[in-house]
């Protein structure tokens, strides 16, 4: 049974990999090399390669979590202990992460996906045109000059006159 589950999971990554290769007309290794050489040349390719990498990382994490759970379950008596339940929760979280990343890759591959046409797509394109280096608003308090005189409210003492 665990082999069937692993095969099905690998199929998710395999199917998406095949779709990527079909869309760009080259194998994934060549696409990765092309994106590494010129990341700004094709934003779609860059995004897909990035998310495919995240997907394969999450699949590897899921495989490790499943292996650990299977090993723990093989040593358990009839009741499952807390550490083994924690492993089961880790598997569930890894499945959720992998599936979420697979959905992103599928969305990136689908030119007719919701949000890729119309007003939402126009807004997204405008956001992507600018290169944002940091947050749009200041996130920390401005620094005060060291020479600013202390006031009563800052020192907590009454001003004597």
Coordinates of N, CA and C in Angstrom, one line a residue:
X1 N 0.8 -1.2 0.0 CA 0.0 0.0 0.0 C 0.9 1.3 0.0
X2 N 1.9 1.4 0.9 CA 2.7 2.6 0.9 C 3.3 2.9 -0.5
X3 N 3.7 1.8 -1.2 CA 4.3 2.0 -2.5 C 3.3 2.6 -3.5
X4 N 2.1 2.1 -3.4 CA 1.0 2.7 -4.3 C 0.8 4.2 -4.0
X5 N 0.8 4.6 -2.8 CA 0.7 6.0 -2.4 C 1.9 6.8 -2.9
X6 N 3.1 6.3 -2.7 CA 4.2 7.0 -3.2 C 4.2 7.1 -4.8
X7 N 3.8 6.1 -5.4 CA 3.6 6.1 -6.9 C 2.7 7.2 -7.3
X8 N 1.5 7.2 -6.7 CA 0.5 8.2 -7.0 C 1.0 9.6 -6.8
X9 N 1.8 9.8 -5.7 CA 2.3 11.2 -5.4 C 3.4 11.5 -6.4
X10 N 4.2 10.6 -6.8 CA 5.2 10.9 -7.8 C 4.5 11.2 -9.1
X11 N 3.4 10.6 -9.4 CA 2.7 10.8 -10.6 C 2.2 12.3 -10.7
X12 N 1.9 12.9 -9.5 CA 1.5 14.3 -9.5 C 2.6 15.1 -10.0
X13 N 3.8 14.9 -9.5 CA 5.0 15.7 -9.9 C 5.3 15.3 -11.4
X14 N 5.2 14.0 -11.7 CA 5.5 13.6 -13.1 C 4.6 14.2 -14.1
X15 N 3.3 14.2 -13.8 CA 2.3 14.7 -14.7 C 2.6 16.2 -14.9
X16 N 2.8 16.9 -13.9 CA 3.0 18.4 -14.0 C 4.3 18.7 -14.7
X17 N 5.4 17.8 -14.5 CA 6.6 18.0 -15.2 C 6.4 17.8 -16.7
X18 N 5.6 16.8 -17.1 CA 5.4 16.6 -18.5 C 4.6 17.7 -19.1
X19 N 3.7 18.3 -18.4 CA 2.9 19.4 -18.9 C 3.8 20.7 -19.1
X20 N 4.8 20.8 -18.1 CA 5.7 22.0 -18.3 C 6.6 21.7 -19.5
X21 N 7.1 20.5 -19.7 CA 8.0 20.3 -20.8 C 7.2 20.4 -22.1
X22 N 5.9 20.0 -22.2 CA 5.1 20.2 -23.4 C 4.9 21.7 -23.7
X23 N 4.6 22.4 -22.6 CA 4.3 23.9 -22.8 C 5.5 24.6 -23.4
X24 N 6.7 24.3 -22.9 CA 7.9 25.1 -23.2 C 8.7 24.4 -24.3
X25 N 8.3 23.2 -24.7 CA 9.0 22.5 -25.8 C 10.4 22.0 -25.5
X26 N 10.7 21.8 -24.2 CA 12.0 21.3 -23.8 C 11.9 20.6 -22.5
X27 N 13.0 19.8 -22.2 CA 12.9 19.1 -20.9 C 13.2 20.0 -19.8
X28 N 12.8 19.6 -18.6 CA 12.9 20.5 -17.5 C 14.3 21.0 -17.1
X29 N 15.3 20.1 -17.3 CA 16.6 20.6 -17.0 C 17.1 21.7 -18.0
X30 N 16.7 21.6 -19.2 CA 17.1 22.7 -20.2 C 16.3 23.9 -19.8
X31 N 15.0 23.8 -19.4 CA 14.2 25.0 -19.0 C 14.9 25.6 -17.8
X32 N 15.3 24.9 -16.8 CA 15.9 25.4 -15.6 C 17.2 26.2 -16.0
X33 N 18.0 25.6 -16.9 CA 19.2 26.3 -17.3 C 18.9 27.6 -18.1
X34 N 17.9 27.5 -18.9 CA 17.5 28.8 -19.6 C 17.0 29.8 -18.7
X35 N 16.2 29.5 -17.7 CA 15.7 30.4 -16.7 C 16.9 31.0 -15.8
X36 N 17.8 30.1 -15.5 CA 19.0 30.5 -14.7 C 19.8 31.5 -15.5
X37 N 19.9 31.3 -16.8 CA 20.7 32.2 -17.6 C 20.1 33.5 -17.9
X38 N 18.7 33.5 -18.0 CA 18.0 34.8 -18.3 C 16.7 34.8 -17.5
X39 N 16.7 35.0 -16.2 CA 15.4 34.9 -15.5 C 14.3 35.9 -15.9
X40 N 14.7 37.0 -16.4 CA 13.7 38.0 -16.8 C 13.2 37.8 -18.3
X41 N 13.8 36.9 -19.0 CA 13.4 36.7 -20.4 C 11.9 36.2 -20.5
X42 N 11.5 35.3 -19.6 CA 10.1 34.8 -19.7 C 9.7 34.6 -18.3
X43 N 8.8 35.5 -17.8 CA 8.4 35.5 -16.4 C 7.6 34.2 -16.1
X44 N 6.8 33.8 -17.1 CA 6.0 32.5 -16.9 C 6.9 31.4 -16.6
X45 N 8.0 31.2 -17.4 CA 8.9 30.1 -17.3 C 9.6 30.2 -15.9
X46 N 10.0 31.4 -15.5 CA 10.7 31.7 -14.3 C 9.8 31.3 -13.1
X47 N 8.5 31.7 -13.1 CA 7.6 31.4 -12.1 C 7.4 29.9 -12.0
X48 N 7.2 29.2 -13.2 CA 6.9 27.8 -13.2 C 8.1 27.0 -12.7
X49 N 9.3 27.4 -13.1 CA 10.5 26.6 -12.6 C 10.6 26.8 -11.1
X50 N 10.4 28.0 -10.6 CA 10.5 28.2 -9.2 C 9.5 27.4 -8.4
X51 N 8.2 27.4 -8.8 CA 7.2 26.6 -8.1 C 7.3 25.1 -8.3
X52 N 7.8 24.7 -9.5 CA 8.1 23.3 -9.6 C 9.2 22.8 -8.7
X53 N 10.2 23.7 -8.5 CA 11.2 23.3 -7.5 C 10.7 23.2 -6.1
X54 N 9.8 24.2 -5.7 CA 9.1 24.1 -4.4 C 8.3 22.8 -4.3
X55 N 7.6 22.5 -5.4 CA 6.8 21.3 -5.4 C 7.6 20.0 -5.2
X56 N 8.8 19.9 -5.9 CA 9.6 18.7 -5.7 C 10.2 18.7 -4.3
X57 N 10.5 19.8 -3.8 CA 11.0 19.9 -2.4 C 10.0 19.4 -1.4
X58 N 8.7 19.8 -1.6 CA 7.7 19.4 -0.7 C 7.3 17.9 -0.9
X59 N 7.5 17.4 -2.1 CA 7.3 16.0 -2.3 C 8.4 15.2 -1.6
X60 N 9.6 15.6 -1.6 CA 10.7 14.9 -0.9 C 10.4 15.0 0.6
X61 N 10.0 16.1 1.1 CA 9.6 16.2 2.5 C 8.5 15.3 2.9
X62 N 7.5 15.2 2.0 CA 6.4 14.2 2.3 C 6.9 12.8 2.3
X63 N 7.7 12.4 1.3 CA 8.3 11.1 1.3 C 9.0 10.7 2.6
X64 N 9.8 11.7 3.1 CA 10.5 11.4 4.3 C 9.6 11.3 5.5
X65 N 8.6 12.1 5.5 CA 7.6 12.0 6.6 C 6.8 10.7 6.6
X66 N 6.4 10.3 5.4 CA 5.7 9.0 5.3 C 6.6 7.9 5.7
X67 N 7.9 7.9 5.3 CA 8.8 6.8 5.7 C 8.9 6.7 7.2
X68 N 9.0 7.9 7.8 CA 9.2 7.9 9.3 C 7.9 7.4 10.0
X69 N 6.8 7.8 9.4 CA 5.5 7.3 10.0 C 5.4 5.8 9.8
X70 N 5.7 5.3 8.7 CA 5.6 3.8 8.4 C 6.5 3.1 9.4
X71 N 7.7 3.6 9.5 CA 8.7 2.9 10.4 C 8.1 2.9 11.9
X72 N 7.6 4.0 12.3 CA 7.0 4.1 13.7 C 5.8 3.2 13.8
X73 N 5.0 3.1 12.8 CA 3.8 2.3 12.9 C 4.1 0.8 13.0
X74 N 5.2 0.4 12.4 CA 5.7 -1.0 12.4 C 6.1 -1.4 13.8
X75 N 6.5 -0.5 14.6 CA 7.0 -0.8 15.9 C 6.0 -0.6 17.0
X76 N 4.8 -0.1 16.6 CA 3.7 0.2 17.6 C 3.0 -1.1 18.0
X77 N 2.6 -1.1 19.2 CA 1.6 -2.1 19.6 C 0.2 -1.7 19.1
X78 N -0.8 -2.2 19.6 CA -2.2 -1.9 19.0 C -2.5 -0.4 19.1
X79 N -2.0 0.3 20.2 CA -2.4 1.8 20.3 C -1.2 2.6 19.7
X80 N -1.6 3.7 19.2 CA -0.6 4.6 18.6 C -0.2 5.7 19.7
X81 N 1.1 5.9 19.9 CA 1.5 6.8 20.9 C 1.5 8.2 20.3
X82 N 1.8 9.2 21.2 CA 1.8 10.6 20.8 C 2.8 10.9 19.8
X83 N 4.1 10.5 20.0 CA 5.1 10.8 18.9 C 4.7 10.2 17.5
X84 N 4.0 9.1 17.5 CA 3.6 8.6 16.2 C 2.4 9.4 15.7
X85 N 1.6 9.9 16.5 CA 0.5 10.8 16.1 C 1.1 12.1 15.5
X86 N 2.1 12.6 16.2 CA 2.8 13.8 15.7 C 3.4 13.5 14.3
X87 N 3.9 12.3 14.0 CA 4.4 12.0 12.7 C 3.2 12.0 11.7
X88 N 2.1 11.5 12.1 CA 0.9 11.4 11.2 C 0.5 12.9 10.9
X89 N 0.5 13.8 11.9 CA 0.2 15.2 11.6 C 1.2 15.8 10.7
X90 N 2.4 15.4 10.8 CA 3.5 15.9 9.9 C 3.2 15.5 8.5
X91 N 2.8 14.2 8.3 CA 2.4 13.7 7.0 C 1.3 14.5 6.4
X92 N 0.3 14.8 7.2 CA -0.9 15.5 6.7 C -0.5 16.9 6.3
X93 N 0.4 17.6 7.1 CA 0.8 18.9 6.7 C 1.7 18.9 5.5
X94 N 2.5 17.9 5.3 CA 3.3 17.7 4.1 C 2.4 17.5 2.9
X95 N 1.4 16.7 3.0 CA 0.4 16.5 1.9 C -0.2 17.8 1.5
X96 N -0.6 18.6 2.5 CA -1.3 19.9 2.2 C -0.3 20.8 1.5
X97 N 0.9 20.9 2.0 CA 1.9 21.7 1.3 C 2.1 21.3 -0.1
X98 N 2.4 20.0 -0.3 CA 2.6 19.5 -1.7 C 1.4 19.8 -2.6
X99 N 0.2 19.5 -2.1 CA -1.0 19.7 -2.9 C -1.2 21.2 -3.3
X100 N -0.9 22.1 -2.3 CA -1.0 23.5 -2.6 C 0.0 24.0 -3.6
X101 N 1.2 23.5 -3.5 CA 2.2 23.8 -4.5 C 1.8 23.3 -5.9
X102 N 1.3 22.1 -5.9 CA 0.8 21.5 -7.2 C -0.3 22.3 -7.8
X103 N -1.2 22.8 -7.0 CA -2.2 23.7 -7.5 C -1.7 25.0 -8.1
X104 N -0.7 25.5 -7.5 CA 0.0 26.8 -8.0 C 0.6 26.4 -9.4
X105 N 1.3 25.3 -9.5 CA 1.9 25.0 -10.8 C 0.8 24.8 -11.8
X106 N -0.2 24.1 -11.5 CA -1.4 23.9 -12.4 C -1.9 25.3 -12.9
X107 N -2.1 26.2 -11.9 CA -2.6 27.5 -12.2 C -1.7 28.3 -13.2
X108 N -0.4 28.2 -12.9 CA 0.6 28.9 -13.7 C 0.6 28.3 -15.1
X109 N 0.3 27.0 -15.3 CA 0.3 26.4 -16.6 C -0.9 26.7 -17.4
X110 N -2.0 27.0 -16.7 CA -3.3 27.2 -17.4 C -3.5 28.7 -17.8
X111 N -3.4 29.0 -19.1 CA -3.5 30.4 -19.5 C -5.0 30.9 -19.3
X112 N -5.9 30.1 -19.2 CA -7.3 30.5 -19.0 C -7.8 30.4 -17.5
X113 N -6.8 30.2 -16.6 CA -7.2 30.1 -15.2 C -7.8 31.4 -14.7
X114 N -8.7 31.2 -13.7 CA -9.3 32.4 -13.1 C -8.3 33.4 -12.6
X115 N -8.5 34.6 -12.9 CA -7.5 35.7 -12.4 C -6.5 36.0 -13.5
X116 N -6.4 35.2 -14.6 CA -5.4 35.5 -15.6 C -6.0 36.3 -16.8
X117 N -7.2 36.6 -16.7 CA -7.8 37.4 -17.8 C -8.7 38.5 -17.1
X118 N -8.9 39.6 -17.9 CA -9.8 40.6 -17.4 C -9.1 41.5 -16.4
X119 N -9.9 42.2 -15.6 CA -9.5 43.2 -14.6 C -8.4 42.6 -13.7
X120 N -8.6 41.4 -13.1 CA -7.6 40.9 -12.2 C -6.3 40.7 -12.8
X121 N -6.3 40.2 -14.1 CA -5.0 40.0 -14.8 C -4.3 41.4 -15.1
X122 N -5.1 42.4 -15.4 CA -4.5 43.7 -15.6 C -3.9 44.3 -14.4
X123 N -4.5 44.1 -13.2 CA -4.0 44.5 -12.0 C -2.7 43.8 -11.6
X124 N -2.7 42.5 -11.8 CA -1.5 41.7 -11.6 C -0.4 42.1 -12.5
X125 N -0.7 42.3 -13.7 CA 0.4 42.8 -14.7 C 1.0 44.1 -14.2
X126 N 0.1 45.0 -13.8 CA 0.7 46.3 -13.3 C 1.6 46.1 -12.1
X127 N 1.2 45.2 -11.2 CA 2.0 45.0 -10.0 C 3.3 44.4 -10.4
X128 N 3.3 43.5 -11.4 CA 4.5 42.8 -11.7 C 5.5 43.6 -12.6
X129 N 5.0 44.7 -13.2 CA 5.8 45.6 -14.0 C 6.9 46.3 -13.1
X130 N 6.5 46.7 -11.9 CA 7.5 47.4 -11.1 C 8.3 46.4 -10.3
X131 N 9.5 46.8 -10.0 CA 10.4 45.9 -9.3 C 10.4 46.4 -7.8
X132 N 9.8 45.7 -7.0 CA 9.7 46.2 -5.6 C 10.8 45.6 -4.8
X133 N 11.6 46.4 -4.2 CA 12.8 45.9 -3.4 C 12.4 45.8 -1.9
X134 N 11.3 46.4 -1.5 CA 10.9 46.3 -0.1 C 9.5 46.6 0.1
X135 N 9.0 46.8 1.3 CA 7.6 47.1 1.5 C 7.2 48.5 0.9
X136 N 6.0 48.7 0.5 CA 5.6 49.9 0.0 C 5.5 51.0 1.0
X137 N 5.3 50.7 2.3 CA 5.2 51.7 3.3 C 6.3 51.4 4.3
X138 N 6.6 52.5 5.0 CA 7.7 52.3 6.0 C 7.2 51.4 7.2
X139 N 8.0 50.5 7.6 CA 7.6 49.5 8.6 C 8.2 49.7 9.9
X140 N 9.0 50.7 10.1 CA 9.6 50.9 11.4 C 9.5 52.4 11.7
X141 N 9.6 52.8 12.9 CA 9.5 54.2 13.3 C 10.7 54.9 12.8
X142 N 10.5 56.2 12.4 CA 11.6 57.0 11.9 C 12.6 57.3 13.0
X143 N 13.9 57.4 12.7 CA 14.9 57.7 13.7 C 14.8 59.2 14.0
X144 N 15.0 59.4 15.3 CA 15.0 60.8 15.7 C 16.5 61.3 15.8
X145 N 16.7 62.5 15.5 CA 18.1 63.0 15.6 C 18.6 63.0 17.0
X146 N 19.9 62.7 17.2 CA 20.5 62.6 18.5 C 20.5 63.9 19.2
X147 N 20.4 65.0 18.5 CA 20.5 66.4 19.1 C 19.2 66.9 19.5
X148 N 18.1 66.2 19.3 CA 16.8 66.7 19.7 C 16.7 66.9 21.2
X149 N 16.3 68.1 21.6 CA 16.2 68.3 23.1 C 15.1 67.4 23.7
X150 N 15.3 67.0 24.9 CA 14.4 66.2 25.7 C 13.2 67.1 26.1
X151 N 12.0 66.6 26.0 CA 10.8 67.3 26.4 C 10.3 66.6 27.6
X152 N 9.3 67.3 28.2 CA 8.7 66.8 29.5 C 8.0 65.4 29.2
X153 N 7.4 65.3 28.0 CA 6.6 64.1 27.8 C 7.6 62.9 27.5
X154 N 8.8 63.2 27.0 CA 9.7 62.1 26.7 C 10.4 61.7 27.9
X155 N 10.8 62.6 28.8 CA 11.6 62.2 30.0 C 10.7 61.8 31.2
X156 N 9.4 62.2 31.1 CA 8.5 61.8 32.2 C 8.6 62.8 33.4
X157 N 9.5 63.8 33.3 CA 9.6 64.8 34.4 C 8.9 66.1 34.0
X158 N 8.5 66.7 35.0 CA 7.9 68.1 34.8 C 9.0 69.0 34.4
X159 N 8.7 70.0 33.6 CA 9.6 71.0 33.2 C 9.6 72.1 34.3
X160 N 10.7 72.5 34.8 CA 10.7 73.6 35.8 C 10.9 74.9 35.1
X161 N 10.1 75.9 35.5 CA 10.3 77.2 34.9 C 10.6 78.2 36.0

